[in-house]
Tab-separated table of C-alpha atoms in Angstrom:
chain	number	residue	atom	x	y	z
R	1	UNK	CA	12.510	8.197	11.021
R	2	UNK	CA	12.050	7.855	14.781
R	3	UNK	CA	9.242	5.830	16.250
R	4	UNK	CA	8.377	7.827	19.326
R	5	UNK	CA	4.881	9.277	19.596
R	6	UNK	CA	3.816	7.992	16.212
R	7	UNK	CA	0.189	7.080	15.518
R	8	UNK	CA	-0.756	3.982	17.507
R	9	UNK	CA	-1.636	1.734	14.634
R	10	UNK	CA	1.893	1.959	13.184
R	11	UNK	CA	3.330	0.038	16.106
R	12	UNK	CA	0.226	-2.032	16.723
R	13	UNK	CA	0.503	-5.592	15.706
R	14	UNK	CA	-1.325	-6.385	12.499
R	15	UNK	CA	-4.263	-8.648	13.369
R	16	UNK	CA	-6.669	-10.509	11.165
R	17	UNK	CA	-9.737	-9.722	13.305
R	18	UNK	CA	-11.752	-12.051	11.292
R	19	UNK	CA	-14.491	-14.505	10.595
R	20	UNK	CA	-13.473	-17.955	9.426
R	21	UNK	CA	-15.399	-21.177	9.183
R	22	UNK	CA	-15.152	-24.633	7.745
R	23	UNK	CA	-17.857	-27.244	7.282
R	24	UNK	CA	-17.720	-30.835	6.171
R	25	UNK	CA	-20.130	-32.506	3.777
R	26	UNK	CA	-20.261	-36.037	2.424
R	27	UNK	CA	-17.287	-36.153	0.081
R	28	UNK	CA	-15.509	-32.910	0.962
R	29	UNK	CA	-15.305	-29.643	2.867
R	30	UNK	CA	-16.151	-25.986	2.328
R	31	UNK	CA	-13.989	-23.272	3.908
R	32	UNK	CA	-14.921	-19.592	4.085
R	33	UNK	CA	-13.325	-16.388	5.317
R	34	UNK	CA	-13.679	-12.629	5.155
R	35	UNK	CA	-10.827	-10.452	3.890
R	36	UNK	CA	-10.123	-7.680	6.402
R	37	UNK	CA	-6.712	-7.179	8.054
R	38	UNK	CA	-6.534	-4.439	10.647
R	39	UNK	CA	-3.772	-2.678	12.607
R	40	UNK	CA	-5.522	-0.937	15.462
R	41	UNK	CA	-8.362	1.068	13.937
R	42	UNK	CA	-6.897	1.103	10.451
R	43	UNK	CA	-7.575	-1.495	7.748
R	44	UNK	CA	-4.252	-2.340	6.152
R	45	UNK	CA	-5.484	-4.932	3.651
R	46	UNK	CA	-9.110	-5.187	2.577
R	47	UNK	CA	-8.679	-8.138	0.206
R	48	UNK	CA	-6.538	-10.650	2.073
R	49	UNK	CA	-7.241	-14.298	1.323
R	50	UNK	CA	-7.162	-15.976	4.719
R	51	UNK	CA	-7.628	-19.453	3.260
R	52	UNK	CA	-4.071	-20.649	2.935
R	53	UNK	CA	-3.148	-23.799	1.066
R	54	UNK	CA	-1.185	-26.372	3.058
R	55	UNK	CA	-1.331	-29.073	0.402
R	56	UNK	CA	-3.272	-29.914	-2.785
R	57	UNK	CA	-6.404	-30.896	-0.894
R	58	UNK	CA	-5.736	-29.412	2.535
R	59	UNK	CA	-6.379	-25.767	3.367
R	60	UNK	CA	-6.262	-23.808	6.594
R	61	UNK	CA	-8.110	-20.680	7.653
R	62	UNK	CA	-6.083	-18.012	9.464
R	63	UNK	CA	-7.167	-15.806	12.359
R	64	UNK	CA	-5.505	-13.811	15.124
R	65	UNK	CA	-2.128	-12.165	14.633
R	66	UNK	CA	-1.376	-11.936	10.912
R	67	UNK	CA	2.341	-12.564	11.320
R	68	UNK	CA	1.876	-15.568	13.623
R	69	UNK	CA	-0.836	-17.141	11.470
R	70	UNK	CA	1.037	-16.619	8.184
R	71	UNK	CA	4.226	-18.041	9.673
R	72	UNK	CA	2.503	-21.136	11.090
R	73	UNK	CA	0.836	-21.788	7.731
R	74	UNK	CA	4.118	-21.426	5.837
R	75	UNK	CA	6.050	-23.651	8.245
R	76	UNK	CA	3.367	-26.349	8.125
R	77	UNK	CA	3.224	-26.084	4.309
R	78	UNK	CA	6.948	-26.853	4.256
R	79	UNK	CA	6.672	-29.676	6.800
R	80	UNK	CA	3.770	-31.246	4.883
R	81	UNK	CA	5.738	-31.158	1.632
R	82	UNK	CA	8.589	-33.036	3.303
R	83	UNK	CA	6.188	-35.456	5.007
R	84	UNK	CA	4.290	-36.251	1.812
R	85	UNK	CA	7.571	-36.939	0.022
R	86	UNK	CA	8.622	-39.239	2.846
R	87	UNK	CA	5.427	-41.293	2.788
R	88	UNK	CA	5.182	-41.150	-0.997
R	89	UNK	CA	1.516	-40.161	-1.136
R	90	UNK	CA	-0.840	-37.298	-0.311
R	91	UNK	CA	-0.869	-36.507	3.416
R	92	UNK	CA	-3.887	-37.046	5.647
R	93	UNK	CA	-5.812	-34.018	6.857
R	94	UNK	CA	-5.232	-35.229	10.414
R	95	UNK	CA	-1.459	-35.063	9.826
R	96	UNK	CA	-1.697	-31.460	8.686
R	97	UNK	CA	-3.881	-30.593	11.667
R	98	UNK	CA	-1.434	-32.341	14.007
R	99	UNK	CA	1.483	-30.332	12.615
R	100	UNK	CA	-0.456	-27.107	13.169
R	101	UNK	CA	-1.482	-28.248	16.639
R	102	UNK	CA	2.109	-29.098	17.597
R	103	UNK	CA	3.296	-25.581	16.797
R	104	UNK	CA	0.252	-23.954	18.428
R	105	UNK	CA	0.715	-25.982	21.600
R	106	UNK	CA	4.496	-25.745	21.927
R	107	UNK	CA	4.510	-21.971	21.450
R	108	UNK	CA	1.120	-21.236	22.950
R	109	UNK	CA	2.508	-18.484	25.215
R	110	UNK	CA	4.303	-16.706	22.392
R	111	UNK	CA	1.821	-17.078	19.552
R	112	UNK	CA	-1.625	-15.620	19.209
R	113	UNK	CA	-3.231	-17.261	16.207
R	114	UNK	CA	-5.954	-19.829	15.615
R	115	UNK	CA	-5.964	-21.953	12.478
R	116	UNK	CA	-8.837	-24.145	11.339
R	117	UNK	CA	-7.540	-27.011	9.192
R	118	UNK	CA	-9.873	-28.646	6.664
R	119	UNK	CA	-9.463	-30.857	3.626
R	120	UNK	CA	-10.157	-34.123	1.901
R	121	UNK	CA	-8.173	-37.340	1.930
R	122	UNK	CA	-8.784	-40.877	0.679
R	123	UNK	CA	-9.224	-42.572	4.041
R	124	UNK	CA	-11.723	-40.397	5.857
R	125	UNK	CA	-13.085	-38.081	3.173
R	126	UNK	CA	-13.850	-34.507	4.154
R	127	UNK	CA	-12.634	-33.486	7.632
R	128	UNK	CA	-12.560	-30.264	9.675
R	129	UNK	CA	-10.189	-29.886	12.615
R	130	UNK	CA	-10.041	-27.058	15.157
R	131	UNK	CA	-6.625	-26.342	16.711
R	132	UNK	CA	-7.485	-23.571	19.171
R	133	UNK	CA	-4.898	-23.139	21.948
R	134	UNK	CA	-3.191	-26.387	21.038
R	135	UNK	CA	-6.053	-28.850	21.125
R	136	UNK	CA	-6.905	-31.109	18.202
R	137	UNK	CA	-10.514	-31.984	17.672
R	138	UNK	CA	-12.467	-33.086	14.637
R	139	UNK	CA	-15.800	-31.332	14.257
R	140	UNK	CA	-18.582	-31.366	11.658
R	141	UNK	CA	-18.068	-27.629	11.361
R	142	UNK	CA	-15.867	-25.017	13.060
R	143	UNK	CA	-16.034	-21.233	13.299
R	144	UNK	CA	-13.282	-18.913	14.453
R	145	UNK	CA	-12.098	-15.344	14.687
R	146	UNK	CA	-13.596	-12.278	16.316
R	147	UNK	CA	-16.674	-12.377	14.095
R	148	UNK	CA	-17.538	-15.921	15.065
R	149	UNK	CA	-19.029	-14.776	18.371
R	150	UNK	CA	-21.831	-13.045	16.462
R	151	UNK	CA	-22.845	-16.120	14.500
R	152	UNK	CA	-22.709	-18.976	17.021
R	153	UNK	CA	-26.475	-18.752	17.346
R	154	UNK	CA	-27.002	-18.804	13.595
R	155	UNK	CA	-24.708	-21.758	12.910
R	156	UNK	CA	-26.092	-23.778	15.821
R	157	UNK	CA	-29.649	-23.213	14.625
R	158	UNK	CA	-29.102	-23.622	10.902
R	159	UNK	CA	-26.665	-26.532	10.749
R	160	UNK	CA	-28.179	-29.835	9.716
R	161	UNK	CA	-26.407	-33.128	9.221
R	162	UNK	CA	-26.157	-34.402	5.676
R	163	UNK	CA	-26.214	-31.102	3.766
R	164	UNK	CA	-25.151	-31.205	0.147
R	165	UNK	CA	-22.192	-29.296	-1.293
R	166	UNK	CA	-24.355	-26.446	-2.569
R	167	UNK	CA	-26.242	-26.178	0.732
R	168	UNK	CA	-22.941	-26.033	2.604
R	169	UNK	CA	-21.653	-23.258	0.344
R	170	UNK	CA	-24.843	-21.283	0.886
R	171	UNK	CA	-24.562	-21.863	4.635
R	172	UNK	CA	-20.975	-20.594	4.685
R	173	UNK	CA	-21.743	-17.511	2.597
R	174	UNK	CA	-24.763	-16.584	4.731
R	175	UNK	CA	-22.764	-17.008	7.946
R	176	UNK	CA	-19.921	-14.874	6.635
R	177	UNK	CA	-22.304	-12.189	5.474
R	178	UNK	CA	-24.015	-11.993	8.870
R	179	UNK	CA	-20.719	-11.895	10.759
R	180	UNK	CA	-19.201	-9.275	8.458
R	181	UNK	CA	-22.207	-7.046	9.015
R	182	UNK	CA	-21.962	-7.179	12.793
R	183	UNK	CA	-18.240	-7.449	13.498
R	184	UNK	CA	-16.167	-4.308	12.967
R	185	UNK	CA	-13.021	-6.321	12.450
R	186	UNK	CA	-14.484	-8.417	9.635
R	187	UNK	CA	-15.392	-7.172	6.214
R	188	UNK	CA	-14.377	-6.817	2.614
R	189	UNK	CA	-15.075	-9.744	0.317
R	190	UNK	CA	-15.795	-13.381	1.080
R	191	UNK	CA	-13.426	-16.125	-0.014
R	192	UNK	CA	-14.753	-19.640	-0.486
R	193	UNK	CA	-12.798	-22.849	-1.034
R	194	UNK	CA	-14.560	-26.129	-1.839
R	195	UNK	CA	-12.469	-29.291	-1.677
R	196	UNK	CA	-13.673	-32.686	-2.780
R	197	UNK	CA	-12.281	-35.818	-4.359
R	198	UNK	CA	-12.237	-34.405	-7.874
R	199	UNK	CA	-11.366	-30.747	-7.571
R	200	UNK	CA	-10.345	-27.842	-5.388
R	201	UNK	CA	-12.346	-24.748	-6.232
R	202	UNK	CA	-11.459	-21.241	-5.047
R	203	UNK	CA	-14.083	-18.539	-5.317
R	204	UNK	CA	-14.350	-14.855	-4.415
R	205	UNK	CA	-17.720	-13.295	-3.624
R	206	UNK	CA	-17.623	-9.508	-3.808
R	207	UNK	CA	-19.292	-7.397	-1.137
R	208	UNK	CA	-22.326	-6.446	-3.141
R	209	UNK	CA	-22.978	-10.060	-4.164
R	210	UNK	CA	-23.248	-11.280	-0.588
R	211	UNK	CA	-26.721	-12.278	0.624
R	212	UNK	CA	-28.560	-9.484	2.432
R	213	UNK	CA	-30.651	-9.846	5.555
R	214	UNK	CA	-32.997	-7.711	7.600
R	215	UNK	CA	-32.105	-4.021	7.638
R	216	UNK	CA	-29.833	-4.036	4.602
H	1	UNK	CA	-29.041	-9.550	35.508
H	2	UNK	CA	-26.231	-11.214	37.397
H	3	UNK	CA	-23.897	-8.204	37.716
H	4	UNK	CA	-24.394	-5.122	39.860
H	5	UNK	CA	-23.182	-2.693	37.220
H	6	UNK	CA	-23.617	-2.929	33.480
H	7	UNK	CA	-20.288	-3.403	31.723
H	8	UNK	CA	-19.686	-0.403	29.468
H	9	UNK	CA	-17.856	-1.393	26.284
H	10	UNK	CA	-15.089	0.987	25.164
H	11	UNK	CA	-16.671	3.744	23.103
H	12	UNK	CA	-15.180	5.044	19.915
H	13	UNK	CA	-14.750	8.649	18.976
H	14	UNK	CA	-12.978	11.423	20.878
H	15	UNK	CA	-13.133	11.253	24.653
H	16	UNK	CA	-13.733	14.701	26.113
H	17	UNK	CA	-13.235	13.535	29.700
H	18	UNK	CA	-9.821	15.081	30.183
H	19	UNK	CA	-10.452	18.482	28.612
H	20	UNK	CA	-11.371	20.241	31.871
H	21	UNK	CA	-8.438	18.672	33.666
H	22	UNK	CA	-6.087	19.744	30.854
H	23	UNK	CA	-7.408	23.301	30.995
H	24	UNK	CA	-6.764	23.393	34.751
H	25	UNK	CA	-3.248	22.012	34.337
H	26	UNK	CA	-2.519	24.520	31.582
H	27	UNK	CA	-3.619	27.329	33.846
H	28	UNK	CA	-1.378	26.099	36.625
H	29	UNK	CA	1.563	25.648	34.277
H	30	UNK	CA	1.224	29.098	32.762
H	31	UNK	CA	1.202	30.614	36.236
H	32	UNK	CA	4.649	29.105	36.846
H	33	UNK	CA	5.821	30.171	33.412
H	34	UNK	CA	6.009	26.912	31.453
H	35	UNK	CA	3.749	25.601	28.708
H	36	UNK	CA	2.178	22.225	28.061
H	37	UNK	CA	3.991	19.963	25.574
H	38	UNK	CA	2.406	19.982	22.121
H	39	UNK	CA	1.464	16.918	20.087
H	40	UNK	CA	4.344	15.282	18.248
H	41	UNK	CA	4.198	13.057	15.215
H	42	UNK	CA	6.953	11.288	13.372
H	43	UNK	CA	7.027	9.058	10.375
H	44	UNK	CA	7.048	8.844	6.687
H	45	UNK	CA	5.017	8.210	3.560
H	46	UNK	CA	6.043	5.369	1.295
H	47	UNK	CA	4.011	3.638	-1.379
H	48	UNK	CA	4.198	1.359	-4.361
H	49	UNK	CA	2.069	0.520	-7.368
H	50	UNK	CA	2.112	-2.166	-10.040
H	51	UNK	CA	1.607	-0.862	-13.563
H	52	UNK	CA	1.717	-2.435	-17.003
H	53	UNK	CA	5.302	-3.593	-17.325
H	54	UNK	CA	6.695	-2.986	-13.831
H	55	UNK	CA	6.398	-1.292	-10.453
H	56	UNK	CA	6.744	2.303	-9.279
H	57	UNK	CA	7.960	2.915	-5.717
H	58	UNK	CA	7.669	6.330	-4.073
H	59	UNK	CA	8.837	7.915	-0.819
H	60	UNK	CA	9.115	11.294	0.863
H	61	UNK	CA	12.527	12.433	2.116
H	62	UNK	CA	12.059	13.680	5.675
H	63	UNK	CA	13.829	11.977	8.577
H	64	UNK	CA	12.717	13.155	12.019
H	65	UNK	CA	14.325	12.871	15.437
H	66	UNK	CA	11.515	13.635	17.833
H	67	UNK	CA	10.241	17.091	16.920
H	68	UNK	CA	13.218	18.085	14.789
H	69	UNK	CA	13.839	17.224	11.164
H	70	UNK	CA	17.146	15.384	11.272
H	71	UNK	CA	17.575	15.032	7.534
H	72	UNK	CA	15.683	17.101	4.959
H	73	UNK	CA	16.708	14.906	2.072
H	74	UNK	CA	17.282	11.334	3.147
H	75	UNK	CA	16.933	8.402	0.825
H	76	UNK	CA	14.242	5.921	1.804
H	77	UNK	CA	14.312	3.755	-1.295
H	78	UNK	CA	16.950	1.087	-0.716
H	79	UNK	CA	18.660	-1.193	-3.204
H	80	UNK	CA	18.080	-4.908	-2.728
H	81	UNK	CA	19.157	-6.290	-6.085
H	82	UNK	CA	19.372	-4.916	-9.651
H	83	UNK	CA	15.707	-5.777	-10.179
H	84	UNK	CA	14.348	-5.288	-6.643
H	85	UNK	CA	14.115	-2.133	-4.522
H	86	UNK	CA	12.612	-1.586	-1.074
H	87	UNK	CA	11.144	1.499	0.630
H	88	UNK	CA	11.494	1.622	4.409
H	89	UNK	CA	9.398	3.270	7.123
H	90	UNK	CA	9.818	3.101	10.892
H	91	UNK	CA	13.160	3.223	12.657
H	92	UNK	CA	15.732	4.444	10.115
H	93	UNK	CA	18.558	2.260	11.419
H	94	UNK	CA	16.362	-0.840	11.358
H	95	UNK	CA	15.201	-0.337	7.765
H	96	UNK	CA	18.740	0.491	6.601
H	97	UNK	CA	20.425	-2.521	8.216
H	98	UNK	CA	17.624	-4.978	7.417
H	99	UNK	CA	17.596	-4.089	3.719
H	100	UNK	CA	21.390	-4.192	3.533
H	101	UNK	CA	21.503	-7.594	5.201
H	102	UNK	CA	18.890	-9.120	2.929
H	103	UNK	CA	20.499	-7.471	-0.112
H	104	UNK	CA	23.792	-9.112	0.757
H	105	UNK	CA	22.240	-12.520	1.421
H	106	UNK	CA	20.212	-12.273	-1.773
H	107	UNK	CA	23.338	-11.568	-3.821
H	108	UNK	CA	24.998	-14.682	-2.419
H	109	UNK	CA	21.822	-16.661	-3.045
H	110	UNK	CA	21.687	-15.423	-6.657
H	111	UNK	CA	25.292	-16.466	-7.208
H	112	UNK	CA	24.472	-19.859	-5.764
H	113	UNK	CA	21.394	-20.398	-7.958
H	114	UNK	CA	22.865	-18.680	-10.999
H	115	UNK	CA	19.609	-16.831	-11.587
H	116	UNK	CA	18.234	-13.341	-11.159
H	117	UNK	CA	16.690	-13.175	-7.646
H	118	UNK	CA	12.914	-13.256	-7.325
H	119	UNK	CA	10.866	-10.750	-5.357
H	120	UNK	CA	9.159	-13.602	-3.472
H	121	UNK	CA	12.570	-14.747	-2.219
H	122	UNK	CA	13.403	-11.296	-0.869
H	123	UNK	CA	9.944	-11.206	0.734
H	124	UNK	CA	10.465	-14.557	2.479
H	125	UNK	CA	13.897	-13.589	3.754
H	126	UNK	CA	12.625	-10.284	5.129
H	127	UNK	CA	9.505	-11.712	6.769
H	128	UNK	CA	11.345	-14.613	8.375
H	129	UNK	CA	13.927	-12.283	9.870
H	130	UNK	CA	11.346	-9.782	11.146
H	131	UNK	CA	9.220	-12.571	12.653
H	132	UNK	CA	12.263	-13.964	14.425
H	133	UNK	CA	12.660	-10.604	16.194
H	134	UNK	CA	8.955	-10.536	17.134
H	135	UNK	CA	8.403	-6.910	16.057
H	136	UNK	CA	11.339	-5.420	17.953
H	137	UNK	CA	12.968	-4.495	14.644
H	138	UNK	CA	10.800	-1.520	13.706
H	139	UNK	CA	10.965	-1.866	9.949
H	140	UNK	CA	7.818	-1.467	7.837
H	141	UNK	CA	8.754	-2.069	4.213
H	142	UNK	CA	7.309	-1.758	0.734
H	143	UNK	CA	9.145	-4.254	-1.456
H	144	UNK	CA	8.810	-4.052	-5.224
H	145	UNK	CA	10.550	-5.507	-8.213
H	146	UNK	CA	10.321	-7.408	-11.443
H	147	UNK	CA	11.457	-10.947	-12.089
H	148	UNK	CA	10.866	-13.866	-14.436
H	149	UNK	CA	7.225	-14.073	-13.259
H	150	UNK	CA	6.451	-10.401	-13.850
H	151	UNK	CA	6.156	-7.372	-11.560
H	152	UNK	CA	5.440	-7.949	-7.839
H	153	UNK	CA	4.710	-5.687	-4.882
H	154	UNK	CA	4.705	-6.670	-1.212
H	155	UNK	CA	4.110	-4.782	2.026
H	156	UNK	CA	5.971	-6.160	5.035
H	157	UNK	CA	5.046	-5.261	8.627
H	158	UNK	CA	7.436	-5.170	11.610
H	159	UNK	CA	5.939	-8.313	13.175
H	160	UNK	CA	6.542	-10.327	10.037
H	161	UNK	CA	3.225	-10.433	8.188
H	162	UNK	CA	3.206	-9.629	4.479
H	163	UNK	CA	0.577	-8.756	1.910
H	164	UNK	CA	0.906	-9.124	-1.838
H	165	UNK	CA	-1.175	-6.398	-3.447
H	166	UNK	CA	-1.314	-4.230	-6.585
H	167	UNK	CA	-0.920	-1.028	-4.549
H	168	UNK	CA	0.343	-0.449	-1.005
H	169	UNK	CA	1.170	2.439	1.307
H	170	UNK	CA	3.060	2.516	4.628
H	171	UNK	CA	4.123	4.995	7.253
H	172	UNK	CA	2.334	7.736	9.162
H	173	UNK	CA	1.198	9.371	5.929
H	174	UNK	CA	-0.094	6.096	4.539
H	175	UNK	CA	-3.760	6.892	5.126
H	176	UNK	CA	-3.490	10.089	3.070
H	177	UNK	CA	-1.615	8.262	0.309
H	178	UNK	CA	-4.041	5.319	0.339
H	179	UNK	CA	-6.948	7.712	-0.100
H	180	UNK	CA	-5.373	8.929	-3.361
H	181	UNK	CA	-4.695	5.372	-4.508
H	182	UNK	CA	-8.192	4.110	-3.733
H	183	UNK	CA	-9.622	6.961	-5.750
H	184	UNK	CA	-7.485	6.763	-8.888
H	185	UNK	CA	-5.897	3.337	-9.153
H	186	UNK	CA	-6.686	1.320	-12.276
H	187	UNK	CA	-5.105	-1.983	-13.249
H	188	UNK	CA	-2.565	-1.952	-16.131
H	189	UNK	CA	-1.760	1.759	-16.120
H	190	UNK	CA	0.903	3.274	-18.344
H	191	UNK	CA	4.244	4.280	-16.838
H	192	UNK	CA	3.618	8.027	-16.903
H	193	UNK	CA	0.164	7.662	-15.383
H	194	UNK	CA	1.531	5.413	-12.618
H	195	UNK	CA	4.375	7.852	-11.860
H	196	UNK	CA	1.919	10.721	-11.625
H	197	UNK	CA	-0.357	8.732	-9.285
H	198	UNK	CA	2.517	7.776	-6.961
H	199	UNK	CA	3.737	11.369	-6.977
H	200	UNK	CA	0.278	12.586	-5.999
H	201	UNK	CA	-0.054	9.962	-3.273
H	202	UNK	CA	3.271	10.916	-1.675
H	203	UNK	CA	2.360	14.590	-2.022
H	204	UNK	CA	-0.871	13.896	-0.114
H	205	UNK	CA	1.222	12.334	2.641
H	206	UNK	CA	3.723	15.192	2.652
H	207	UNK	CA	1.169	17.960	2.895
H	208	UNK	CA	-1.321	16.278	5.254
H	209	UNK	CA	1.051	14.490	7.642
H	210	UNK	CA	3.470	16.221	9.973
H	211	UNK	CA	5.934	13.358	9.900
H	212	UNK	CA	6.434	13.476	6.139
H	213	UNK	CA	7.902	16.278	4.114
H	214	UNK	CA	10.462	17.684	1.726
H	215	UNK	CA	10.818	16.057	-1.678
H	216	UNK	CA	9.367	13.085	-3.514
H	217	UNK	CA	11.660	10.263	-4.622
H	218	UNK	CA	10.525	7.790	-7.233
H	219	UNK	CA	11.924	4.484	-8.412
H	220	UNK	CA	10.521	2.971	-11.606
H	221	UNK	CA	11.474	-0.688	-12.077
H	222	UNK	CA	10.744	-2.334	-15.395
H	223	UNK	CA	12.105	-5.260	-17.370
H	224	UNK	CA	14.648	-3.221	-19.294
H	225	UNK	CA	15.659	-0.468	-16.903
H	226	UNK	CA	15.507	0.992	-13.409
H	227	UNK	CA	14.923	4.746	-13.078
H	228	UNK	CA	15.994	5.974	-9.676
H	229	UNK	CA	14.553	9.514	-9.753
H	230	UNK	CA	15.922	11.379	-6.799
H	231	UNK	CA	14.421	13.886	-6.480
H	232	UNK	CA	11.527	13.389	-8.803
H	233	UNK	CA	9.654	16.365	-7.462
H	234	UNK	CA	10.928	19.107	-5.203
H	235	UNK	CA	7.595	19.661	-3.544
H	236	UNK	CA	9.039	21.899	-0.849
H	237	UNK	CA	11.629	24.284	-2.226
H	238	UNK	CA	13.388	26.491	0.289
H	239	UNK	CA	11.866	29.950	-0.002
H	240	UNK	CA	13.754	33.105	-0.982
H	241	UNK	CA	14.165	35.547	1.891
H	242	UNK	CA	12.338	38.770	1.161
H	243	UNK	CA	13.933	40.752	4.016
H	244	UNK	CA	17.555	41.369	4.921
H	245	UNK	CA	18.795	41.709	8.457
H	246	UNK	CA	22.257	42.972	7.477
H	247	UNK	CA	23.106	46.554	8.365
H	248	UNK	CA	24.305	48.881	5.599
H	249	UNK	CA	27.949	49.977	5.611
H	250	UNK	CA	28.215	53.245	7.487
H	251	UNK	CA	25.369	52.495	9.963
H	252	UNK	CA	27.926	52.497	12.781
H	253	UNK	CA	29.979	55.648	12.897
H	254	UNK	CA	33.792	55.094	13.012
H	255	UNK	CA	35.539	57.262	15.683
H	256	UNK	CA	39.208	56.170	15.360
H	257	UNK	CA	41.085	53.784	13.088
H	258	UNK	CA	44.409	52.090	14.011
H	259	UNK	CA	46.181	49.729	11.540
H	260	UNK	CA	48.912	47.439	12.959
H	261	UNK	CA	50.572	45.164	10.333
H	262	UNK	CA	51.554	41.653	11.534
H	263	UNK	CA	54.804	40.199	10.125
H	264	UNK	CA	54.043	36.507	9.472
H	265	UNK	CA	56.474	34.026	7.971
H	266	UNK	CA	55.200	30.940	6.082
H	267	UNK	CA	57.023	28.046	7.823
H	268	UNK	CA	55.322	24.972	6.322
H	269	UNK	CA	52.551	24.418	3.801
H	270	UNK	CA	50.725	21.066	3.500
H	271	UNK	CA	47.657	20.161	1.468
H	272	UNK	CA	45.294	17.303	2.447
H	273	UNK	CA	42.503	16.638	-0.011
H	274	UNK	CA	39.054	15.839	1.428
H	275	UNK	CA	37.429	12.624	0.221
H	276	UNK	CA	34.282	14.007	-1.346
H	277	UNK	CA	33.383	10.890	-3.334
């Protein structure tokens, strides 16, 4: 079972070349992701849910190296559990984002993953934080992953302040669909998570149910 | 345009650029009397599937050392706990030692909790260890088992990422095996159907991948029993030789025959039994 001269993708790191995005609306957030995990040119998992739960009302979207992203999410999940027990109430989204940012910044040379943290808490409602390369910034919406490059134009043009929950979900699904059609490293199904004060809803949209655009 | 030359993105597909150069080199090499090295592949085919009532794990049995088959019948399905087994692809030593280490730690953990170990626990232990070594431990694993929450199947990559899926394949023959799975997998299959599907997937890997070969091992894990079927299917039986290179008695003519008896005395006789257990 030697490793020399084996096909490249066996020793290639497994990456979630991906499209992820999160958008905030009045009273909550909507997160979306595709489901493709690739190792080189081979797809190793076509149904991976990249929206990982950090706490009851805080989720994060994974992109970059699968191992790094999964590990960061699991470590922060643990740290948040301890933190919420210490303070005796549900943690703030900013706390979760800070924990992710601390790991991303401290190990920025060793890790290669970008997590978008989004959720709802009592004090500030729905919030989306980007933690790319160890920064921490709150944004009305954030996109990430290899597929995001193809949809910057779309999101910049189509985003409007004060969208409702349904409009946000439609926005996320359309963005994902466009990115998945253009980016080779994104594909599969679309996962959607809607978090607001009352509930946390997880939804899967299969490939053939995604909105179609010109030339499809 | 700001740049002088247009940046050409890397193109997919086969690159024919080096074919002429290779032909020239081959010509030169043959003139001197040596030949170009041929393509080498190593690896394995392992897979797992969740069926109604448990999991079926499958593996081929070829272990290669470069271009040579080092072991025609090695065992790639490793024991983790009575209800959890793990197939290993990649570096043989890494998969062997990693599974043994986690098996040992899991046994201690189970004694400490007083409960049957869960597959998710084994998964966490394996992924945390592999992540710690940043991919230098070349172990790609298919972990399957049954616990209080039902049957579970995980695939674990050398860098430490894991996927929880109803069917997984790993190794150099994984693409061939996955093709079979994607075609015929159905949720909640019966045991016999699942065994047949895994057997066919490994067979696809064995016959279409140079790094996989020999026999098919199966491990069926269900609530009540574990069937470790080794071998389940001897896909590659050694052929019977149709010719004989031995010469018949009398082919060489005998000219003279001299018999000289040797007088030997038995001084000491000791017997040491070999440990064949």
